[in-house]
Coordinates of C-alpha atoms in Angstrom, one line a residue:
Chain A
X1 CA -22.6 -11.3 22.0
X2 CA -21.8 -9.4 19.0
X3 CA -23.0 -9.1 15.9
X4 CA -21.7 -11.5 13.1
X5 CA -19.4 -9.1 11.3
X6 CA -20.9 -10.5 7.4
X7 CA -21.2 -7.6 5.7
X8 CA -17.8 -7.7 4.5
X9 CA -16.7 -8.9 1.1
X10 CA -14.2 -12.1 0.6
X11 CA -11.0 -11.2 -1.1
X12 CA -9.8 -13.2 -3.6
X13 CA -6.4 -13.1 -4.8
X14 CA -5.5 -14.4 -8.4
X15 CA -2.3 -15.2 -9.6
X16 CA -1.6 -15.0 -13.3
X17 CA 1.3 -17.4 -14.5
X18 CA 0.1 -20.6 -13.8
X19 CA -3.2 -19.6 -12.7
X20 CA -5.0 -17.4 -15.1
X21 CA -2.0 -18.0 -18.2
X22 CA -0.1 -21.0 -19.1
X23 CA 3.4 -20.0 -18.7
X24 CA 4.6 -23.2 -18.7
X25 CA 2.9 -24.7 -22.3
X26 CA 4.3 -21.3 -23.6
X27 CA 7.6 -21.3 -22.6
X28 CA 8.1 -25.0 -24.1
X29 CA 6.3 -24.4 -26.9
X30 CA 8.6 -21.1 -27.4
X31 CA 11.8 -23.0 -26.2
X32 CA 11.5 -25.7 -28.9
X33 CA 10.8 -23.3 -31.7
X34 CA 14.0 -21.8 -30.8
X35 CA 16.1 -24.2 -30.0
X36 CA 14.9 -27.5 -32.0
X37 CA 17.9 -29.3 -31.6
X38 CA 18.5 -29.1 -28.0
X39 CA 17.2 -30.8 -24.9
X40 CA 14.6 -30.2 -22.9
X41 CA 12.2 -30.9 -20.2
X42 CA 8.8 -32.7 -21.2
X43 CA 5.9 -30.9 -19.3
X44 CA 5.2 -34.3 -17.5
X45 CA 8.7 -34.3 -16.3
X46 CA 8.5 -30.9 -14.6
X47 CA 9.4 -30.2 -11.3
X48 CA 10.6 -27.3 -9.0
X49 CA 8.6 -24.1 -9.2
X50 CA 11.6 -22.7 -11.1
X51 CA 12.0 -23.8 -15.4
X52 CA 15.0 -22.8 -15.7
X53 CA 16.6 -24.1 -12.5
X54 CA 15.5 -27.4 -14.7
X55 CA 17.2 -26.0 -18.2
X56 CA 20.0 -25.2 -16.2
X57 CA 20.8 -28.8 -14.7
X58 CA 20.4 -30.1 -18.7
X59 CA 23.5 -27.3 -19.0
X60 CA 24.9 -24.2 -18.1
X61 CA 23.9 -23.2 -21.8
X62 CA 20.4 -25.2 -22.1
X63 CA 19.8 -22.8 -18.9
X64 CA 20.7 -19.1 -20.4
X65 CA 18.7 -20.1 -23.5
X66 CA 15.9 -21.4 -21.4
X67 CA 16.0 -17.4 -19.3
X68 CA 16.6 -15.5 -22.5
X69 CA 13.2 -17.5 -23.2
X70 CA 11.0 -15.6 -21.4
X71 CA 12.7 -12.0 -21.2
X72 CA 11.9 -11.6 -25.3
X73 CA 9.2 -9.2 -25.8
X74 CA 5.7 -10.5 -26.5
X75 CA 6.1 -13.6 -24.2
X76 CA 4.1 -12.7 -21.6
X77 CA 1.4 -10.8 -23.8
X78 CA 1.0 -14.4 -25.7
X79 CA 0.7 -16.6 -23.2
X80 CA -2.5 -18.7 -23.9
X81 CA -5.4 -18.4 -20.7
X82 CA -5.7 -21.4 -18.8
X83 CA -8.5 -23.3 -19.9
X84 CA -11.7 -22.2 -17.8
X85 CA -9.7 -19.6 -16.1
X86 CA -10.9 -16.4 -18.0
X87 CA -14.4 -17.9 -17.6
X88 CA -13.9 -18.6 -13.4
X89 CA -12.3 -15.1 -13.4
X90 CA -15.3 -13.6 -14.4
X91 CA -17.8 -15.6 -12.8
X92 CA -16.0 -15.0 -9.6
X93 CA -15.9 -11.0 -10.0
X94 CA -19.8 -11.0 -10.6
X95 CA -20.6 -12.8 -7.4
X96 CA -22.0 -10.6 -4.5
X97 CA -19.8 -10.3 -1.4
X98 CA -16.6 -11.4 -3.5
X99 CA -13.7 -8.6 -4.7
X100 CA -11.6 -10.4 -7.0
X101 CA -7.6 -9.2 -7.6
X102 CA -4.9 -9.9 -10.1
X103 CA -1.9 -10.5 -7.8
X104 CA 1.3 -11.5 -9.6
X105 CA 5.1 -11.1 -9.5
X106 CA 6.8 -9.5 -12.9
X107 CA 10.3 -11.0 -13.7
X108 CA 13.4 -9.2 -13.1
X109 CA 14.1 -8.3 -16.5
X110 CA 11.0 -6.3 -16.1
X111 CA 11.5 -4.6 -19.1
X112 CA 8.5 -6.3 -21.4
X113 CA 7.0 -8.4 -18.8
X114 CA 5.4 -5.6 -16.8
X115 CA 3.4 -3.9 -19.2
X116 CA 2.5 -6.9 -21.1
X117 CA 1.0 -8.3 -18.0
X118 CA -1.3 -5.1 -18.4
X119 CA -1.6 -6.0 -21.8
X120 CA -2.8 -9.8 -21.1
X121 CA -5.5 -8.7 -18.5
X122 CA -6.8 -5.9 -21.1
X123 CA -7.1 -8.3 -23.8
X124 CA -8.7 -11.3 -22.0
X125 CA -10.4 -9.7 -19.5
X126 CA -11.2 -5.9 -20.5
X127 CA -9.6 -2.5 -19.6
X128 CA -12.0 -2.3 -16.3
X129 CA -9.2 -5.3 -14.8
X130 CA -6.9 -2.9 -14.6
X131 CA -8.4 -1.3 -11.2
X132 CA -8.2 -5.3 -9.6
X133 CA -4.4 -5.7 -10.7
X134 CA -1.3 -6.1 -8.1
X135 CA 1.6 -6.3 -9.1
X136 CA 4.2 -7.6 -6.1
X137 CA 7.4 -9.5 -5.7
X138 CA 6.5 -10.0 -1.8
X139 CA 2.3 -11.3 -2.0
X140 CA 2.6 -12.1 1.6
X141 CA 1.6 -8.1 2.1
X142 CA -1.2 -8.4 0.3
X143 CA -4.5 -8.3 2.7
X144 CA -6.6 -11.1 1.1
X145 CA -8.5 -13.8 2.3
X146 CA -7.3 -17.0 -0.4
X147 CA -4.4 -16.3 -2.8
X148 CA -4.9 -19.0 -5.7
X149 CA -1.2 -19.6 -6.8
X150 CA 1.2 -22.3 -8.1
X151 CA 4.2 -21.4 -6.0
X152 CA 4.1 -24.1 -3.4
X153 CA 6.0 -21.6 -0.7
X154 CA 5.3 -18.3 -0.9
X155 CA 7.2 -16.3 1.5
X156 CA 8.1 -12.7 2.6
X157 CA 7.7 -9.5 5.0
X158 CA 5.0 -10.7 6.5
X159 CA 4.7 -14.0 8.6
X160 CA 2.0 -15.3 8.3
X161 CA 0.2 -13.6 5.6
X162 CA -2.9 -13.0 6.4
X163 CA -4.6 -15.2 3.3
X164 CA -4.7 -18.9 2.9
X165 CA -2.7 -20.1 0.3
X166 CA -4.6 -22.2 -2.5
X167 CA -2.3 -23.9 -4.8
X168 CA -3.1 -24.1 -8.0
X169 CA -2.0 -27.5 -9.3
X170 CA 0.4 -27.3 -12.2
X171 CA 3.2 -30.0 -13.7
X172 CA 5.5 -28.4 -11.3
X173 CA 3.5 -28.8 -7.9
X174 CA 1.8 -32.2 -8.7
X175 CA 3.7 -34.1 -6.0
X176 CA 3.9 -31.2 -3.5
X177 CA 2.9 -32.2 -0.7
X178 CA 0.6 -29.4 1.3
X179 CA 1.9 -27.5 4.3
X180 CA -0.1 -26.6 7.0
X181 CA -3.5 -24.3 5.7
X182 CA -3.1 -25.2 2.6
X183 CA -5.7 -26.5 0.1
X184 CA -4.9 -28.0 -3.5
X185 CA -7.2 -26.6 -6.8
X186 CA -6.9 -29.0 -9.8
X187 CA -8.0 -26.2 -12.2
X188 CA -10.9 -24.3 -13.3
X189 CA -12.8 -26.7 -15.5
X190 CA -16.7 -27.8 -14.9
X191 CA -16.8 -29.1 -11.5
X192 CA -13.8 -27.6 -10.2
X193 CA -14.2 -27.1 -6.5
X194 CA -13.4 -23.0 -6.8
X195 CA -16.8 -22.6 -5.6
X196 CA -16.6 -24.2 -2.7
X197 CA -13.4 -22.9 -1.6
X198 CA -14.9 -19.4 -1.9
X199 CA -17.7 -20.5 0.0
X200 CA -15.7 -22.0 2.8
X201 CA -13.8 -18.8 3.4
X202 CA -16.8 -17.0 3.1
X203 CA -18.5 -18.9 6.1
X204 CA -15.1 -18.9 7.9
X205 CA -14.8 -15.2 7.9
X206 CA -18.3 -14.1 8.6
X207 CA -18.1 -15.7 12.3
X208 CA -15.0 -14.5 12.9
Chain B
X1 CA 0.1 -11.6 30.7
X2 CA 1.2 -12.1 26.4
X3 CA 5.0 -11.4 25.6
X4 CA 5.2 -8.7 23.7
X5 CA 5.5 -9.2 20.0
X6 CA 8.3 -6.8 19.8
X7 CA 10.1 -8.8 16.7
X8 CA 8.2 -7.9 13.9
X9 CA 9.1 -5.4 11.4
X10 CA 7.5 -2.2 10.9
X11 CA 6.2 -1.7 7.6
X12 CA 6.5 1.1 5.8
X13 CA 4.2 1.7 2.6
X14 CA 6.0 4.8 0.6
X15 CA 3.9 6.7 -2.8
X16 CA 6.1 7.7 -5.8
X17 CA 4.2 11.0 -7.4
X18 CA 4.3 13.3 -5.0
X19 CA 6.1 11.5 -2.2
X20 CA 9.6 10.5 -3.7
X21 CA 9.2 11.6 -7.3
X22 CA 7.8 15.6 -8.5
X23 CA 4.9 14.9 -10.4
X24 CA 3.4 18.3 -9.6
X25 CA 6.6 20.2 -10.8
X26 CA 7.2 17.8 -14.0
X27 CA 3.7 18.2 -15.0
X28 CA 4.2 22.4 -14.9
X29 CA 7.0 22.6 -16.4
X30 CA 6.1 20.1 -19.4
X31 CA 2.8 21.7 -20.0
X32 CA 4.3 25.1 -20.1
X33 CA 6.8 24.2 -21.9
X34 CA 4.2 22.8 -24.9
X35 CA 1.8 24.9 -24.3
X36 CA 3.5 28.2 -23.5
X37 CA 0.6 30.1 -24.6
X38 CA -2.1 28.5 -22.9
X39 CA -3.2 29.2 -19.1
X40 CA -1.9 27.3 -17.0
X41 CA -2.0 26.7 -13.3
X42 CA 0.9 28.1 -11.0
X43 CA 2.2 25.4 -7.8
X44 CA 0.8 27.7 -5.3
X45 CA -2.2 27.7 -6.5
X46 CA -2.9 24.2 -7.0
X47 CA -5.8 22.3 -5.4
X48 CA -7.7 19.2 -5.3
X49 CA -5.7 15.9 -5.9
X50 CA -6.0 15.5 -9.7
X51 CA -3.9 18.1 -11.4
X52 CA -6.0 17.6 -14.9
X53 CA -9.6 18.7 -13.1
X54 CA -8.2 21.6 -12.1
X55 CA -7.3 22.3 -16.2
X56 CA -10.6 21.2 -17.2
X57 CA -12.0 24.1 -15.4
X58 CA -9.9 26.6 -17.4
X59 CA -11.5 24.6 -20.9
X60 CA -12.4 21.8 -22.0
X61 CA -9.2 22.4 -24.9
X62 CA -6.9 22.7 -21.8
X63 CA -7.9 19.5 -20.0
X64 CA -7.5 17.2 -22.5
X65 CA -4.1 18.6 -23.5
X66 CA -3.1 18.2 -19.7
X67 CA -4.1 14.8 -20.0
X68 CA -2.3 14.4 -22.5
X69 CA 1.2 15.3 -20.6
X70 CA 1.6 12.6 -18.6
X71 CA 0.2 10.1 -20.9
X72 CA 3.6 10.8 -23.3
X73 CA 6.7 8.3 -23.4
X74 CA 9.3 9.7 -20.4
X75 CA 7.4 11.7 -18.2
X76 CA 7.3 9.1 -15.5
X77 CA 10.7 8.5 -15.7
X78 CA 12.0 12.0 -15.9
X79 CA 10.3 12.7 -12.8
X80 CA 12.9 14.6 -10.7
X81 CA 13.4 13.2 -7.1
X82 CA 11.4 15.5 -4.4
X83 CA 13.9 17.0 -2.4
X84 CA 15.3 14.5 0.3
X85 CA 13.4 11.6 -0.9
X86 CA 16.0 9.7 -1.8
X87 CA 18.4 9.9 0.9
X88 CA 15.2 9.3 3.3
X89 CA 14.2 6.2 1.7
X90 CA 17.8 4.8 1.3
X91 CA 18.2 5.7 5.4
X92 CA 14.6 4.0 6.1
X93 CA 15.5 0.5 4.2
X94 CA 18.9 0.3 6.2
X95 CA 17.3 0.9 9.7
X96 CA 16.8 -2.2 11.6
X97 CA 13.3 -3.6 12.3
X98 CA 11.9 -1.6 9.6
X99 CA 10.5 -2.8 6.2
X100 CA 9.8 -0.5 3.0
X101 CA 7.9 -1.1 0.2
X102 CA 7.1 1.4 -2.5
X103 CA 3.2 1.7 -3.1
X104 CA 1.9 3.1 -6.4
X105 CA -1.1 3.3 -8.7
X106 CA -0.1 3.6 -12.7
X107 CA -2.1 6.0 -14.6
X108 CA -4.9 4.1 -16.5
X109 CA -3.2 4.4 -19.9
X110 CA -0.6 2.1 -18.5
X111 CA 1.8 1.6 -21.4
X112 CA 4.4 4.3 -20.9
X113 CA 3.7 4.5 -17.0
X114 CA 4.6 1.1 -15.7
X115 CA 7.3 0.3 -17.4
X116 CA 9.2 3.9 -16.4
X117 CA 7.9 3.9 -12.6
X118 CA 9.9 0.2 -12.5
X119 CA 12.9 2.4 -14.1
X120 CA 12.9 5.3 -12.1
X121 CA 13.3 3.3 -9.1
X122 CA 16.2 1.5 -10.8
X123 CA 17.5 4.5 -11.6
X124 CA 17.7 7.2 -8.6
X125 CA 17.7 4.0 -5.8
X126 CA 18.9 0.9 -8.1
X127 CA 17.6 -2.4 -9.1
X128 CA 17.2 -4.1 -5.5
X129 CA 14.1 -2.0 -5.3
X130 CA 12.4 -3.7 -7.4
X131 CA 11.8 -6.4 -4.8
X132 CA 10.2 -3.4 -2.6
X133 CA 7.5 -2.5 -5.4
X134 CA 3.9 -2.4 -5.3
X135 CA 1.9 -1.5 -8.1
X136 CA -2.0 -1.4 -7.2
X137 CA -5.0 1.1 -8.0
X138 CA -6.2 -0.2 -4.5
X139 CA -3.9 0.5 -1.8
X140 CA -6.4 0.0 1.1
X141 CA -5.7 -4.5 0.3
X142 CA -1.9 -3.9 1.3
X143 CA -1.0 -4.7 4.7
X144 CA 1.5 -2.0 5.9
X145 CA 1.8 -0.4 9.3
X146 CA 1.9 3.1 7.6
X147 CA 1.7 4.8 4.4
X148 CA 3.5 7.8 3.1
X149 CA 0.6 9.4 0.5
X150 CA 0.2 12.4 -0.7
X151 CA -3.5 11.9 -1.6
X152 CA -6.1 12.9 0.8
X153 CA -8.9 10.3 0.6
X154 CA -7.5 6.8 -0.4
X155 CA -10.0 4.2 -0.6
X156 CA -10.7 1.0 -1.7
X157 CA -11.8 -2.4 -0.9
X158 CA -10.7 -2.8 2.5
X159 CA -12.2 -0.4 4.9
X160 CA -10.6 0.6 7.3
X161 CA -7.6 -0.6 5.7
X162 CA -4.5 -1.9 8.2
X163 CA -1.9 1.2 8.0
X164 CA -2.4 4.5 9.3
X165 CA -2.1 7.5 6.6
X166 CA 0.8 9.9 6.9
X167 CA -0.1 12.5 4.6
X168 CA 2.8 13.8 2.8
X169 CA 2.4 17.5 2.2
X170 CA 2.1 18.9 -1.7
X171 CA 0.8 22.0 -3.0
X172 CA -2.3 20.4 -3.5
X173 CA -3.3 19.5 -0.2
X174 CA -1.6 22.0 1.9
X175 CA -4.8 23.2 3.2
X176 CA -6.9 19.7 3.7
X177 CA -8.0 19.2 6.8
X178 CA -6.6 15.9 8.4
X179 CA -9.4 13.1 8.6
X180 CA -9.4 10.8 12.2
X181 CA -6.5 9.0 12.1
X182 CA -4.0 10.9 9.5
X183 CA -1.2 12.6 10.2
X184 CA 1.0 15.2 8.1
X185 CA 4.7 15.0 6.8
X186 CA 5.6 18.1 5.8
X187 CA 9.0 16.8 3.9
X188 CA 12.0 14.6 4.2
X189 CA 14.6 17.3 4.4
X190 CA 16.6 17.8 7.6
X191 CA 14.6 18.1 10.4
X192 CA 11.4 16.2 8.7
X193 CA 9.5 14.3 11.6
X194 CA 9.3 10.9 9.8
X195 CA 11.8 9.1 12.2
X196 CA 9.8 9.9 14.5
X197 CA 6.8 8.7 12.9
X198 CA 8.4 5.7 12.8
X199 CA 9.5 5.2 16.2
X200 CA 5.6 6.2 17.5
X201 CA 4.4 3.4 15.4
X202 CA 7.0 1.0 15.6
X203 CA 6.3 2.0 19.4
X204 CA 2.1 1.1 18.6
X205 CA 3.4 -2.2 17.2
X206 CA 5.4 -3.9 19.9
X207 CA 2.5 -2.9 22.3
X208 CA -0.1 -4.8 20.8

C-alpha cells in the first residue's frame, strides 16, 4: 500500500470582495452619498451576484450611476475588511501545513481597481501579502484545494476546477441554494466553522 | 478500456518580460540612456535571471540605480513587443482546442507595474486580454498544461507544479542547462518550434 501522501500543504484560496472587503456596504454607502435622491437597493433586498444588474432594473440611469460607482479611484482601496476576516486571514497563514492566497478578479475598468487591490492587502495585511496575491478573471485555473468566494457559479477554462468552492455567504447569495461540492461559510466571526472546513480538506487530501 | 478525454483544451500559460514584452532590451537602453557614464552591462553578456544582481556586482551605487529603472512610471508599458510575440500569441488564441492565459509576476514595488502590464496588453493585443491575465508571484498554483517562461528555476508552492516548462530563450539564460522536464523555445519568429510544442502536448493530453 502506499504511503499516505501528508506532507503536502492545503491551499487555501481567498477571495477579496465579499470575502476579505465589504464591497457591498461600500458601494451603498458610496452610491447614497452620491446620489441622495435616487433609488436604490437596501442591502437586505440584494440579490444576483451582480449590483448593478439590480441598479440597472431601478433604470437605465440608476444603473450607469450605480457602475461609474465603483470605477472612481479610491473605491477599492477604501473598502472596510470584513469583520473577522483580516483576523481569520492571518490566523489561517500561520497554521502549519496551510498556504494561504489572495485570489480575486479586478473589474474591467482596471484602471484604479488593480493597484488598489495591492494597496488594500498592503495596508491591512502587510507588504509580505503581496507574494500570496492572484489576481485572475478565470479562478477555475487556479490549483487550490477550497476557494472561499461569494460568487455562487464560478466558471471557466477549466471543468471542474480542481478546488471546492466555499461560498461565502453575503446579501446576495443568502437564498442560493448549493450545487453539488459545495459548502456554505456564514463569515468569519468567533465560532465560524473556517476551521473545520480547513480541517476537512486537510483529512480529505492526505488519503488521497 | 477509458475513452479518451480528447475534448479538453490545451492550456497554454504565456510570461510577459522576456517572453512577449523586451524587458532585457528596455532595461539597457533606459539605464544607458540615464546613466550614460556609468558601466553598464552589454545583452551578450548578460547572465543570471535578475538583471539588477548582475549591476550590484559592478557597485553597490550601480545596483540601486538599476533598481531604480524599472521601478519609474512607464517602463512596463513602453516595453517593446519581442519580435514575433505578438502575432504568435494572436495565432495561438484563435487555434482550436487551445486555451491562453498570460502568466506574470509584478515587481514588488507594485504601483507603476500592475497597472501598465494590464495596459500593455490592452495595447499591443487589445482589451479582450484582459480576461486571459494572470498576475501571481507564484506561478507553480496555476493549472496550465504548459508555460512559456523565460526564468530558469520557477518555484513555489506547488511542487511539482501541473505544466511542463518551455523555457523561452533570453540572453540571460542562453547557456542554462535544461532541468528534467524543460524544454527550450528559442523564439516565435518564422520557423519557431512552438506549434509544435503544442501539438506534442496537446498530443500528451488526449492520451491520458
Amino acid at each position: 500500500m502506499a504511503p499516505r501522501n501528508s506532507s503536502r500543504n492545503l491551499r487555501v484560496l481567498l477571495d477579496m470582495d465579499g470575502v476579505l472587503a465589504d464591497f457591498e456596504g461600500q458601494f451603498l454607502k458610496r452610491f447614497r452619498e452620491k446620489y441622495p435622491h435616487d433609488p436604490f437597493v437596501p442591502l437586505d433586498e440584494r440579490s444576483g451576484f451582480y449590483v448593478t444588474k439590480q441598479y440597472y432594473a431601478l433604470g437605465q440611469d440608476i444603473g450607469t450611476k450605480a457602475f461609474g460607482i465603483y470605477e472612481e479611484k479610491g473605491f477599492f482601496l477604501d473598502l472596510q475588511p470584513i469583520d473577522g476576516a483580516i483576523e481569520a486571514a492571518r490566523e489561517m497563514a500561520e497554521m502549519e501545513g496551510v498556504d494561504v492566497y489572495i485570489c480575486t478578479s479586478p473589474i474591467k475598468k482596471y484602471t484604479h481597481c488593480v493597484v488598489e487591490k495591492y494597496q488594500w492587502l498592503d495596508k491591512h495585511l502587510g507588504k509580505e501579502w503581496m507574494e500570496r496575491m492572484i489576481l485572475t478573471r478565470d479562478k477555475t485555473v487556479i490549483n487550490g484545494d477550497l476557494l472561499i468566494d461569494d460568487k455562487p457559479n464560478i466558471t471557466g477554462g477549466m471543468n471542474p476546477p480542481k478546488w471546492q468552492h466555499v461560498l461565502f455567504t453575503s446579501y446576495h447569495n443568502r437564498d442560493v441554494v448549493l450545487q453539488d461540492g459545495q459548502i456554505r461559510l456564514d463569515g468569519w466571526l468567533p465560532h465560524s466553522r473556517w476551521r473545520d472546513i480547513l480541517e476537512q480538506k486537510r483529512q480529505e487530501i492526505s488519503e488521497q
